[in-house]
Coordinates of C-alpha atoms and ligand atoms in Angstrom, one line a residue:
M1457 CA 82.2 21.4 -56.5
R1458 CA 80.0 23.6 -54.4
F1459 CA 77.2 22.5 -52.1
A1460 CA 74.2 23.1 -54.4
T1461 CA 75.8 21.0 -57.2
K1462 CA 76.9 18.2 -54.9
Q1463 CA 73.4 17.9 -53.3
I1464 CA 72.1 17.0 -56.7
H1465 CA 74.8 15.0 -58.2
A1466 CA 77.0 13.4 -55.5
G1467 CA 76.6 9.6 -55.0
V1468 CA 74.2 9.2 -57.9
E1469 CA 75.2 7.6 -61.3
P1470 CA 72.7 7.0 -64.1
D1471 CA 71.4 3.4 -63.8
P1472 CA 74.0 1.2 -65.8
T1473 CA 71.3 -1.1 -67.3
T1474 CA 68.7 1.4 -68.4
G1475 CA 70.2 4.9 -68.2
A1476 CA 67.5 6.0 -65.7
I1477 CA 68.7 9.3 -64.4
L1478 CA 67.4 8.6 -60.9
T1479 CA 68.9 5.7 -58.9
P1480 CA 66.0 3.2 -59.1
I1481 CA 64.3 1.8 -56.1
Y1482 CA 66.0 -1.6 -55.9
Q1483 CA 63.1 -3.4 -54.3
S1484 CA 64.9 -6.8 -53.9
T1485 CA 65.6 -8.9 -50.9
T1486 CA 68.5 -10.8 -52.3
F1487 CA 71.1 -10.4 -55.1
V1488 CA 72.1 -13.3 -57.3
Q1489 CA 75.8 -14.3 -57.2
E1490 CA 77.7 -15.1 -60.3
S1491 CA 79.4 -18.1 -58.8
V1492 CA 80.8 -19.3 -55.4
D1493 CA 84.2 -17.9 -56.4
K1494 CA 82.7 -14.5 -57.5
Y1495 CA 80.5 -14.0 -54.4
L1496 CA 79.8 -10.3 -53.8
S1497 CA 81.5 -9.4 -57.1
K1498 CA 78.6 -6.8 -57.7
G1499 CA 78.8 -5.6 -54.1
F1500 CA 75.5 -6.8 -52.8
S1501 CA 74.2 -10.0 -51.2
Y1502 CA 71.1 -9.4 -49.0
S1503 CA 69.3 -6.1 -48.5
R1504 CA 69.8 -5.9 -44.7
S1505 CA 73.6 -5.9 -45.4
G1506 CA 73.4 -3.5 -48.3
N1507 CA 71.1 -2.2 -51.0
P1508 CA 72.0 -0.1 -54.1
T1509 CA 69.4 2.6 -53.4
V1510 CA 70.4 2.9 -49.8
L1511 CA 74.1 3.0 -50.8
A1512 CA 73.4 6.0 -53.2
L1513 CA 72.0 7.9 -50.2
E1514 CA 74.8 6.9 -47.9
N1515 CA 77.4 8.0 -50.5
K1516 CA 75.6 11.3 -51.0
L1517 CA 75.5 12.1 -47.3
S1518 CA 79.2 11.1 -46.8
N1519 CA 80.0 13.6 -49.6
L1520 CA 77.9 16.4 -48.2
E1521 CA 79.2 16.1 -44.6
G1522 CA 82.8 15.4 -45.6
G1523 CA 82.9 12.0 -44.0
A1524 CA 84.6 8.7 -44.9
G1525 CA 81.3 6.7 -44.8
T1526 CA 77.7 6.7 -43.8
A1527 CA 75.2 4.1 -42.4
C1528 CA 71.6 4.9 -42.9
F1529 CA 69.0 3.7 -40.4
A1530 CA 65.3 3.3 -40.1
T1531 CA 64.9 6.5 -38.0
G1532 CA 67.0 9.1 -36.3
M1533 CA 66.5 7.2 -33.0
A1534 CA 67.8 4.0 -34.6
A1535 CA 70.8 6.1 -35.8
I1536 CA 71.5 7.4 -32.2
H1537 CA 71.0 3.9 -30.8
G1538 CA 73.5 2.6 -33.5
V1539 CA 76.1 5.0 -32.4
M1540 CA 75.6 4.1 -28.7
L1541 CA 75.8 0.4 -29.4
A1542 CA 78.9 0.8 -31.5
M1543 CA 80.7 2.9 -28.9
L1544 CA 79.5 1.8 -25.5
N1545 CA 79.9 -1.4 -23.4
A1546 CA 78.5 -2.3 -20.0
G1547 CA 80.3 -0.2 -17.3
D1548 CA 81.1 2.6 -19.7
H1549 CA 80.0 6.2 -19.3
A1550 CA 78.8 8.8 -21.8
V1551 CA 78.4 12.6 -21.6
V1552 CA 75.3 13.8 -23.4
S1553 CA 73.9 17.3 -23.9
D1554 CA 71.5 18.1 -21.1
V1555 CA 69.2 19.7 -23.7
A1556 CA 68.6 17.2 -26.5
Y1557 CA 65.8 15.5 -28.4
G1558 CA 63.4 13.9 -25.9
G1559 CA 63.9 10.5 -27.5
T1560 CA 67.7 10.7 -26.9
Y1561 CA 67.1 11.3 -23.2
R1562 CA 64.6 8.4 -23.1
L1563 CA 67.0 6.1 -24.9
C1564 CA 69.8 6.8 -22.3
T1565 CA 67.7 6.8 -19.1
K1566 CA 65.2 4.0 -20.0
I1567 CA 67.1 1.6 -22.1
F1568 CA 70.9 1.9 -22.1
S1569 CA 70.9 2.5 -18.3
R1570 CA 69.4 -1.1 -18.0
F1571 CA 72.6 -2.5 -19.5
G1572 CA 75.1 -0.8 -17.1
V1573 CA 75.9 2.3 -19.1
N1574 CA 76.0 5.5 -17.1
F1575 CA 75.3 9.0 -18.4
T1576 CA 76.0 12.5 -17.3
F1577 CA 73.6 15.1 -18.9
A1578 CA 76.0 18.1 -19.0
D1579 CA 75.5 21.6 -20.1
T1580 CA 77.6 21.1 -23.3
S1581 CA 77.4 24.9 -24.1
S1582 CA 80.1 25.1 -21.5
P1583 CA 83.4 23.4 -22.4
D1584 CA 84.3 23.4 -18.7
A1585 CA 81.2 21.5 -17.8
V1586 CA 82.1 18.9 -20.4
K1587 CA 85.6 18.6 -19.0
E1588 CA 84.2 18.1 -15.5
A1589 CA 81.8 15.5 -16.6
I1590 CA 84.4 13.3 -18.2
R1591 CA 85.4 10.2 -16.2
D1592 CA 88.1 7.6 -16.7
N1593 CA 85.4 5.3 -18.3
T1594 CA 83.9 7.9 -20.6
R1595 CA 83.7 6.4 -24.1
L1596 CA 81.3 8.8 -25.9
I1597 CA 80.4 12.5 -26.0
L1598 CA 77.1 13.2 -27.7
T1599 CA 76.1 16.7 -28.3
E1600 CA 73.2 18.3 -30.2
T1601 CA 73.4 21.8 -31.5
P1602 CA 71.3 23.8 -31.8
A1603 CA 69.5 21.8 -29.2
N1604 CA 65.8 20.7 -29.3
P1605 CA 63.8 22.6 -28.2
T1606 CA 65.7 25.4 -26.3
L1607 CA 68.1 26.2 -29.2
K1608 CA 71.1 26.3 -26.9
L1609 CA 74.3 25.9 -28.9
T1610 CA 77.4 23.8 -28.3
D1611 CA 80.8 24.9 -29.6
I1612 CA 81.6 21.9 -31.8
A1613 CA 85.3 22.8 -32.2
A1614 CA 85.9 23.4 -28.5
I1615 CA 84.2 20.1 -27.4
S1616 CA 85.9 18.2 -30.2
E1617 CA 89.3 19.4 -29.0
I1618 CA 88.5 18.3 -25.4
A1619 CA 87.3 14.9 -26.8
K1620 CA 90.4 14.4 -29.0
A1621 CA 92.8 15.1 -26.1
K1622 CA 91.1 12.3 -24.1
G1623 CA 90.7 9.9 -27.1
I1624 CA 86.9 10.0 -26.8
P1625 CA 84.7 10.0 -29.9
H1626 CA 82.5 13.1 -30.2
A1627 CA 79.2 12.6 -32.0
V1628 CA 77.1 15.6 -33.0
D1629 CA 73.4 15.5 -33.8
N1630 CA 73.3 17.8 -36.8
T1631 CA 69.6 17.4 -37.6
F1632 CA 68.7 21.1 -37.0
L1633 CA 71.2 22.7 -39.4
T1634 CA 72.1 19.9 -41.9
P1635 CA 75.4 19.9 -43.8
Y1636 CA 74.3 22.8 -45.8
Y1637 CA 74.7 25.1 -42.8
Q1638 CA 77.0 23.2 -40.4
R1639 CA 79.6 20.5 -41.0
P1640 CA 80.7 19.1 -37.6
I1641 CA 83.5 16.8 -39.1
E1642 CA 85.2 19.9 -40.5
L1643 CA 85.1 21.3 -37.0
G1644 CA 86.8 18.2 -35.5
A1645 CA 83.8 15.9 -34.7
D1646 CA 84.1 12.1 -35.2
L1647 CA 80.5 11.2 -36.0
V1648 CA 77.5 13.1 -37.3
I1649 CA 74.0 12.0 -36.6
H1650 CA 70.8 12.9 -38.6
S1651 CA 67.2 12.3 -38.4
T1652 CA 66.7 12.5 -42.2
T1653 CA 63.0 12.7 -41.3
K1654 CA 63.5 16.4 -40.8
Y1655 CA 65.2 18.8 -43.3
L1656 CA 67.2 16.3 -45.4
E1657 CA 64.0 14.6 -46.7
G1658 CA 62.0 17.7 -45.9
H1659 CA 58.5 16.9 -47.1
N1660 CA 56.9 15.1 -44.1
A1661 CA 56.9 11.9 -46.2
T1662 CA 59.3 9.6 -44.3
V1663 CA 61.1 8.7 -41.1
G1664 CA 64.8 7.9 -41.5
G1665 CA 68.2 8.3 -39.9
A1666 CA 71.9 8.4 -40.8
V1667 CA 75.3 8.3 -39.1
V1668 CA 78.2 9.8 -41.0
S1669 CA 81.7 8.8 -39.7
A1670 CA 84.9 10.8 -40.1
T1671 CA 87.0 7.7 -40.6
A1672 CA 86.6 4.4 -42.3
K1673 CA 87.3 2.6 -39.0
L1674 CA 84.4 4.3 -37.2
D1675 CA 82.1 3.7 -40.2
E1676 CA 83.0 0.0 -40.1
K1677 CA 81.9 -0.1 -36.4
V1678 CA 78.6 1.7 -37.1
S1679 CA 77.9 -0.3 -40.2
F1680 CA 78.4 -3.5 -38.3
I1681 CA 75.7 -2.5 -35.9
Q1682 CA 73.4 -1.5 -38.8
N1683 CA 73.7 -5.0 -40.3
A1684 CA 73.8 -6.9 -37.0
T1685 CA 70.7 -5.3 -35.5
G1686 CA 68.8 -4.9 -38.8
T1687 CA 67.7 -1.3 -38.1
I1688 CA 68.1 -0.4 -41.7
V1689 CA 66.2 2.1 -43.9
S1690 CA 64.0 0.7 -46.7
P1691 CA 65.0 1.3 -50.4
H1692 CA 61.8 3.3 -50.9
V1693 CA 62.5 5.7 -48.0
A1694 CA 66.1 6.0 -49.1
W1695 CA 64.8 6.9 -52.6
L1696 CA 62.4 9.6 -51.3
T1697 CA 65.2 11.0 -49.2
L1698 CA 67.5 11.1 -52.2
Q1699 CA 65.0 13.3 -54.0
G1700 CA 64.5 15.5 -51.0
V1701 CA 68.2 16.3 -50.5
K1702 CA 68.4 17.7 -54.0
T1703 CA 66.6 20.8 -53.0
L1704 CA 68.1 21.1 -49.5
S1705 CA 69.9 24.4 -49.9
V1706 CA 67.0 26.1 -51.6
R1707 CA 64.5 24.9 -48.9
M1708 CA 66.9 25.8 -46.0
D1709 CA 67.5 29.3 -47.4
G1710 CA 63.8 29.9 -47.8
Q1711 CA 62.9 28.5 -44.4
C1712 CA 65.7 30.4 -42.7
A1713 CA 64.6 33.7 -44.2
N1714 CA 61.0 33.0 -43.1
A1715 CA 62.2 32.1 -39.6
M1716 CA 64.0 35.5 -39.4
A1717 CA 60.9 37.3 -40.5
V1718 CA 58.7 35.5 -38.1
S1719 CA 61.2 36.0 -35.2
E1720 CA 61.4 39.7 -35.9
F1721 CA 57.6 40.0 -35.9
L1722 CA 57.3 38.1 -32.6
E1723 CA 60.1 40.1 -31.0
T1724 CA 58.1 43.4 -31.4
H1725 CA 54.7 41.9 -30.4
P1726 CA 53.5 43.3 -27.1
K1727 CA 52.0 40.0 -25.9
V1728 CA 55.2 38.0 -26.5
D1729 CA 57.6 37.8 -23.5
K1730 CA 60.5 36.1 -25.1
V1731 CA 61.6 35.0 -28.6
C1732 CA 64.5 32.7 -29.2
Y1733 CA 66.1 32.3 -32.7
P1734 CA 69.9 32.0 -33.2
G1735 CA 69.7 34.5 -36.0
L1736 CA 68.5 37.3 -33.7
S1737 CA 71.3 39.4 -32.2
S1738 CA 69.3 39.0 -28.9
H1739 CA 70.2 35.2 -28.9
P1740 CA 72.8 34.8 -26.1
Q1741 CA 75.0 32.7 -28.4
H1742 CA 74.4 34.6 -31.7
E1743 CA 78.2 35.1 -32.2
L1744 CA 78.9 31.3 -31.9
A1745 CA 76.0 30.6 -34.2
S1746 CA 77.5 32.9 -36.8
K1747 CA 81.0 31.4 -36.3
Q1748 CA 80.3 27.7 -36.6
A1749 CA 77.4 27.6 -39.1
S1750 CA 76.6 29.5 -42.3
G1751 CA 72.9 29.8 -41.5
Y1752 CA 70.6 29.9 -38.4
G1753 CA 68.1 27.2 -39.4
A1754 CA 64.4 27.5 -39.1
M1755 CA 63.5 26.6 -35.6
V1756 CA 62.1 29.3 -33.3
W1757 CA 60.5 29.3 -29.9
F1758 CA 58.6 31.9 -28.0
E1759 CA 56.7 32.5 -24.7
V1760 CA 53.6 34.5 -24.3
Q1761 CA 52.2 36.4 -21.4
G1762 CA 49.7 34.2 -19.6
G1763 CA 51.8 31.0 -19.4
V1764 CA 50.4 27.6 -20.4
A1765 CA 46.8 28.6 -20.8
A1766 CA 47.7 31.4 -23.3
G1767 CA 50.2 29.2 -25.1
K1768 CA 47.6 26.5 -25.6
K1769 CA 45.0 29.1 -26.8
I1770 CA 47.5 30.3 -29.4
M1771 CA 48.2 26.9 -30.7
D1772 CA 44.5 26.0 -30.9
S1773 CA 43.8 29.4 -32.7
L1774 CA 46.4 29.0 -35.4
G1775 CA 45.0 28.1 -38.9
L1776 CA 47.9 27.9 -41.3
W1777 CA 50.4 26.6 -38.7
T1778 CA 49.6 23.0 -38.0
L1779 CA 49.7 21.5 -34.5
A1780 CA 52.0 18.4 -35.0
E1781 CA 55.2 16.8 -33.9
N1782 CA 58.0 16.8 -36.4
L1783 CA 60.0 19.7 -37.8
G1784 CA 62.0 20.6 -40.8
S1785 CA 59.4 20.1 -43.5
V1786 CA 58.1 22.6 -46.0
E1787 CA 54.8 22.8 -43.9
S1788 CA 55.0 25.1 -40.9
L1789 CA 54.3 23.3 -37.7
V1790 CA 53.8 24.3 -34.1
T1791 CA 54.5 22.1 -31.1
H1792 CA 54.1 22.3 -27.3
P1793 CA 57.2 20.5 -26.1
V1794 CA 56.0 19.9 -22.5
T1795 CA 53.0 17.9 -23.6
M1796 CA 54.3 16.6 -26.9
T1797 CA 57.9 16.0 -27.9
H1798 CA 59.5 16.2 -24.4
A1799 CA 56.7 14.6 -22.3
D1800 CA 59.1 11.8 -21.4
V1801 CA 61.6 14.2 -19.8
D1802 CA 61.3 14.5 -16.0
E1803 CA 59.6 17.7 -14.9
A1804 CA 62.5 18.6 -12.7
E1805 CA 65.0 18.0 -15.6
R1806 CA 62.8 20.0 -18.0
K1807 CA 62.7 23.0 -15.6
R1808 CA 66.5 22.8 -15.0
V1809 CA 67.3 23.0 -18.7
G1810 CA 64.7 25.7 -19.5
I1811 CA 61.9 23.8 -21.2
T1812 CA 59.1 25.9 -19.6
D1813 CA 55.4 25.0 -19.6
G1814 CA 54.6 28.0 -21.8
L1815 CA 57.2 27.4 -24.5
V1816 CA 55.8 27.3 -28.0
R1817 CA 58.1 25.7 -30.6
L1818 CA 57.8 26.7 -34.3
S1819 CA 59.2 24.8 -37.2
V1820 CA 59.1 27.4 -39.9
G1821 CA 58.2 26.1 -43.3
L1822 CA 58.3 27.4 -46.9
E1823 CA 55.0 29.2 -47.2
D1824 CA 54.8 32.9 -47.8
A1825 CA 56.3 34.7 -44.7
Q1826 CA 53.5 37.2 -44.7
D1827 CA 50.8 34.5 -44.5
L1828 CA 52.6 32.9 -41.6
I1829 CA 52.9 36.2 -39.8
E1830 CA 49.2 37.1 -40.3
D1831 CA 48.1 33.8 -38.9
L1832 CA 50.3 34.3 -35.8
K1833 CA 49.0 37.9 -35.4
Q1834 CA 45.3 36.8 -35.4
A1835 CA 46.1 34.0 -32.9
L1836 CA 48.0 36.4 -30.6
E1837 CA 44.9 38.8 -30.6
K1838 CA 42.8 36.0 -29.1
I1839 CA 44.7 35.9 -25.8
Ligands
PLP2361 C1 63.6 14.1 -34.6 C2 64.9 14.1 -34.0 C3 65.5 12.9 -33.7 C4 64.9 11.5 -33.8 O1 64.6 11.2 -35.2 P1 63.5 10.2 -35.6 O2 63.7 10.2 -37.1 O3 62.2 10.9 -35.2 O4 63.7 8.9 -34.9 C5 66.8 13.0 -33.2 N1 67.4 14.1 -33.0 C6 66.8 15.3 -33.3 C7 67.6 16.6 -33.1 C8 65.6 15.3 -33.8 O5 65.0 16.5 -34.2

């Protein structure tokens, strides 16, 4: 079956007791056992260890990413934390993309570093830089592509090949493109991470996360952490996410087309210095974007003349675009990474990886493209 069919039907069966077409929200702590001998005969014991609504979402995501199993988490950060706990011990080393979600960087430098795990933040857009960063005790390579917020790309197949040769698992944060546009497991990755908060749920209604594993063995390791740490997603959030995923391809195609229109408008505007969108032929890795994904996503950034002051003025002058953290929802949002999403990244590290003070990040939504462009136009006239 093709993607649009699978996003609706995979993992979901009509409820066996009532025929309800949607998997119900199984809001129950515990599950009654038939007898001591038939313990777990229906598959569930206690909702931290497994819940039917959560399982329906896990099965759907495994199907869409082409994985052997999925563990859903309370948030995207809980999912990344789950992967790190499953793969790393004290004394181990991990290679992480130097441009990544701000929370990923914080988790490495402020938490895992306290437990004797060492990190190299490498430019994973360069396979040679990854090779150089690998040490004898490297036990995880974690990449994010396109990266938040600079939209730098990592060649998933090239890094997976390097990882495989060394027997190191390669985890890819696929939040920005989703399995509709990019399927890292097909390109050789071992683990796929999602903040389902973003495009998968898509309506600014929940926070959630997921880890899809290429093999049952890896899934067992991640699921063990999910149960042992209790960083699970609630049945209600899983249910909302199940509904969101059904329209993923339609939303992504609409948002991607809007992102292209907005980028083209910004690229020709005299007050805009720089526009970055992987769909533009001016993007330095446009070719790689076209090779490893079937769409370019809906994240864009630009810089205006006048630096931080002008950037702030634009963000405060926008009407339809909402100033808020988060991305991937149907509502168009604008963010200033330096003061918002990446405030916890050291200033020197931000400068090194290209998160400049004047960078304005757009998460393009599903409104009419012309309305989005007109709002940007009036805000740009104010500087
Ligand atoms: C938002 C985000 C996360 C963290 O997800 P939460 O659900 O907010 O915890 C991780 N990675 C990327 C790429 C993100 O955009």
